[in-house]
Amino acid sequence: MTPRLVEVRKNVLKHNDELARALRRRFADAGVYVVSLVSSPGAGKTAMLERLLATLSESRRVAALVGDLATENDAARLARSGAPVRQITTGTICHLDADMVERALEGWDLNELDLLFIENVGNLVCPASYDLGENLRMVLLSVTEGEDKPLKYPTIFNTADVAILTKMDLAVAVEFDLDEALRNICAVREGMRTFSVSAKTGAGLPELIAFLGDQTHALP
Ligand SMILES: Nc1nc2c(ncn2[C@@H]2O[C@H](COP(=O)(O)OP(=O)(O)OP(=O)(O)O)[C@@H](O)[C@H]2O)c(=O)[nH]1
Ligand SMILES: [Mg+2]
């Protein structure tokens, strides 16, 4: 017999998958490309998004949702770009789910958007299981976390499409071994597309922005 807790968890995830599927259809119908960001707390999701929003909003209609347990701080940082931004505060919940995303979108006309970013709660475990209806999931790994994280948290890398090594300006100071990190990412997800960036200096961001541009053009 399946333990009751496992049963409940399965039903929660099934419900989330159904909501995420409906969201994905809505996004496609509206022609909006959705990118989510997952990482450990403080890996640099908001710092990188601040840069991406500032650049992309020059040529695209961009918006962002950002999840945290508490505070509206990240939304305030991202809103400085001038793009529409909404904070989702989750209280005690360690991840966003499709229902939270759907509720946060209330009142927004998706037809008015080309690109929507969703910054997840900082956590390398829980967000992996929750589909948000996004087109592309980016997992961020900062150089200060250590090269071994892909091996220790394989699920978050397996459920992402692209890996981004962040805070590259600090790589030398913390003796970060880029080749080893890339090998570890490949060991858990062969062929995964990777980018190395610094939100502080802007290094690597043009390549990422070009990639996102290509992805958006691929929209039907
Ligand atoms: N040196 C350096 N510091 C960075 C870089 N990106 C982010 N930081 C710093 O790292 C800290 C965390 O950055 P955030 O952008 O808030 O990280 P986050 O992933 O959004 O954090 P949570 O939303 O709390 O999970 C801040 O002090 C940033 O200034 C970078 O490229 N280089
Ligand atoms: Mg943040």
XYZ file of C-alpha atoms and ligand atoms in Angstrom:
253
model
C 0.000 0.000 0.000
C 1.297 3.521 -0.827
C 1.932 5.547 2.350
C -0.702 8.304 2.779
C 1.839 11.127 2.695
C 3.187 9.955 -0.651
C -0.394 9.723 -1.951
C -1.194 13.321 -0.875
C 2.055 14.570 -2.423
C 1.293 12.805 -5.701
C -2.160 14.434 -5.854
C -0.740 17.894 -5.112
C 1.790 17.511 -7.914
C -0.854 16.162 -10.309
C -3.064 19.183 -9.557
C -0.092 21.513 -10.120
C 0.715 19.831 -13.446
C -2.839 20.395 -14.648
C -2.733 24.076 -13.689
C 0.709 24.462 -15.275
C -0.519 22.899 -18.508
C -3.389 25.408 -18.643
C -0.964 28.259 -17.929
C 1.368 27.089 -20.694
C -1.578 27.118 -23.132
C -2.516 30.654 -22.014
C 1.059 31.858 -22.461
C 1.245 30.303 -25.924
C -2.104 31.783 -26.989
C -0.954 35.230 -25.854
C 2.440 34.808 -27.549
C 4.380 35.417 -24.350
C 7.636 33.536 -23.741
C 8.132 32.603 -20.090
C 11.492 32.063 -18.413
C 11.837 30.933 -14.806
C 14.925 31.225 -12.597
C 15.810 28.788 -9.836
C 18.854 28.685 -7.553
C 19.957 28.566 -3.966
C 19.255 31.710 -1.885
C 21.513 34.576 -2.902
C 22.993 33.017 -6.071
C 22.223 36.239 -7.920
C 18.810 35.743 -9.544
C 17.555 39.269 -8.851
C 20.880 40.926 -9.693
C 20.976 39.173 -13.072
C 17.290 39.885 -13.717
C 17.811 43.575 -12.973
C 20.351 43.626 -15.807
C 18.220 41.515 -18.164
C 15.106 43.625 -17.607
C 16.996 46.872 -18.142
C 18.407 45.677 -21.489
C 15.493 43.646 -22.807
C 12.860 46.274 -22.015
C 14.476 48.497 -24.666
C 13.257 46.201 -27.432
C 10.637 43.924 -25.846
C 7.588 44.133 -23.630
C 8.979 42.462 -20.525
C 7.518 41.762 -17.057
C 8.519 39.784 -13.990
C 7.071 37.885 -11.066
C 9.303 37.208 -8.103
C 8.772 34.783 -5.222
C 10.115 35.037 -1.688
C 8.928 33.845 1.692
C 8.826 37.421 2.980
C 9.507 41.029 1.876
C 8.801 42.908 -1.338
C 12.485 43.827 -1.661
C 13.221 41.945 -4.864
C 10.124 43.353 -6.605
C 11.256 46.851 -5.619
C 14.725 46.186 -7.086
C 13.313 44.816 -10.346
C 10.700 47.568 -10.693
C 13.509 50.113 -11.059
C 13.860 48.840 -14.641
C 10.437 50.310 -15.391
C 9.012 46.874 -16.277
C 5.788 45.692 -14.596
C 6.756 43.544 -11.591
C 4.786 41.699 -8.948
C 6.048 40.021 -5.776
C 4.588 36.716 -4.628
C 5.136 36.232 -0.896
C 4.795 32.585 -0.013
C 4.895 32.768 3.813
C 6.344 29.418 4.825
C 6.277 27.741 1.413
C 9.696 27.054 -0.113
C 8.711 27.216 -3.798
C 6.284 28.813 -6.242
C 3.499 26.736 -7.734
C 1.309 27.198 -10.803
C -1.640 28.414 -8.723
C 0.444 31.231 -7.184
C 1.629 32.276 -10.644
C -1.908 32.258 -12.004
C -3.160 34.418 -9.133
C -0.250 36.847 -9.476
C -1.110 37.361 -13.156
C -4.657 38.515 -12.393
C -5.409 41.807 -14.118
C -2.417 41.576 -16.485
C -3.176 41.356 -20.185
C -0.704 38.718 -21.364
C -1.225 39.849 -24.955
C 0.652 43.002 -23.983
C 3.802 41.015 -23.119
C 6.579 39.373 -25.138
C 8.606 37.986 -22.252
C 7.745 37.112 -18.669
C 10.401 36.200 -16.100
C 9.521 34.279 -12.959
C 12.118 34.310 -10.173
C 11.457 31.385 -7.872
C 12.076 31.251 -4.124
C 15.770 30.626 -3.408
C 15.927 26.862 -2.867
C 17.725 24.052 -4.687
C 15.232 21.340 -3.757
C 11.509 22.233 -3.641
C 11.113 24.296 -6.858
C 12.336 21.331 -8.931
C 9.007 19.493 -8.624
C 6.704 22.355 -9.610
C 6.013 23.118 -13.254
C 5.051 26.795 -13.605
C 4.050 26.580 -17.268
C 7.314 28.215 -18.280
C 8.988 27.710 -21.688
C 12.493 27.771 -20.307
C 13.890 27.106 -16.839
C 17.291 28.501 -15.935
C 19.200 27.178 -12.939
C 21.827 29.527 -11.497
C 24.940 28.371 -9.670
C 27.180 31.032 -8.154
C 30.929 30.500 -7.967
C 30.864 30.887 -4.182
C 28.683 27.781 -3.754
C 31.229 25.254 -4.957
C 31.610 23.177 -8.107
C 29.965 20.112 -6.555
C 26.404 21.438 -6.289
C 25.131 19.839 -9.525
C 26.166 16.436 -8.144
C 24.485 17.084 -4.773
C 21.271 18.594 -6.158
C 20.841 16.753 -9.481
C 17.062 17.139 -9.703
C 17.120 20.916 -9.971
C 19.666 20.625 -12.818
C 17.710 17.827 -14.476
C 14.502 19.835 -14.495
C 16.175 22.970 -15.908
C 16.963 23.704 -19.559
C 19.926 26.013 -19.107
C 22.573 26.414 -16.372
C 24.074 29.806 -15.582
C 27.271 30.184 -13.613
C 27.006 33.505 -11.802
C 29.302 35.936 -9.964
C 32.148 35.094 -12.328
C 33.924 38.285 -11.188
C 34.571 36.444 -7.901
C 35.805 33.207 -9.506
C 39.512 33.821 -8.989
C 39.079 34.977 -5.377
C 37.257 31.763 -4.421
C 39.432 29.532 -6.658
C 36.402 28.400 -8.613
C 37.219 25.645 -11.096
C 34.975 26.359 -14.089
C 35.931 23.174 -15.958
C 35.051 21.023 -12.972
C 31.695 22.774 -12.522
C 30.914 22.265 -16.220
C 31.912 18.595 -15.972
C 29.589 18.165 -12.980
C 26.704 19.835 -14.785
C 27.301 17.524 -17.771
C 27.435 14.503 -15.485
C 23.876 15.126 -14.290
C 22.480 16.598 -17.508
C 24.460 15.764 -20.596
C 24.584 18.455 -23.257
C 23.075 21.127 -21.028
C 23.513 24.646 -22.409
C 25.576 26.783 -20.032
C 26.458 30.460 -19.677
C 28.992 32.172 -17.402
C 27.996 35.652 -16.288
C 28.636 38.437 -13.830
C 25.796 40.769 -12.937
C 28.388 43.065 -11.401
C 30.533 43.608 -14.509
C 27.964 42.563 -17.125
C 30.329 39.911 -18.541
C 28.550 37.082 -20.359
C 25.178 38.823 -20.357
C 25.185 39.751 -24.085
C 25.503 36.032 -24.960
C 22.609 35.162 -22.644
C 20.476 38.001 -24.011
C 21.192 36.877 -27.595
C 20.173 33.330 -26.653
C 16.917 34.567 -25.087
C 16.278 36.667 -28.195
C 16.638 33.565 -30.394
C 14.280 31.615 -28.140
C 11.605 34.308 -28.339
C 11.797 34.440 -32.127
C 11.165 30.711 -32.149
C 7.708 31.354 -30.711
C 4.809 30.413 -32.992
N 30.318 40.130 -6.893
C 29.104 39.834 -7.309
N 28.086 39.838 -6.455
C 26.849 39.525 -6.910
C 26.618 39.185 -8.264
N 25.304 38.898 -8.404
C 24.761 39.069 -7.197
N 25.669 39.442 -6.282
C 25.460 39.727 -4.865
O 24.974 38.544 -4.240
C 23.981 38.867 -3.279
C 22.699 38.142 -3.579
O 22.224 38.573 -4.844
P 20.675 38.511 -5.233
O 20.561 39.010 -6.617
O 19.838 39.152 -4.193
O 20.449 36.936 -5.185
P 19.065 36.121 -5.296
O 19.393 34.807 -5.909
O 18.043 36.947 -5.978
O 18.685 35.943 -3.764
P 17.278 35.403 -3.152
O 16.170 36.031 -3.971
O 17.316 35.887 -1.749
O 17.320 33.912 -3.274
C 23.843 40.390 -3.304
O 24.654 40.937 -2.297
C 24.361 40.756 -4.687
O 24.902 42.064 -4.745
C 27.724 39.200 -9.168
O 27.636 38.902 -10.369
N 28.939 39.509 -8.632
Mg 16.109 37.438 -5.408
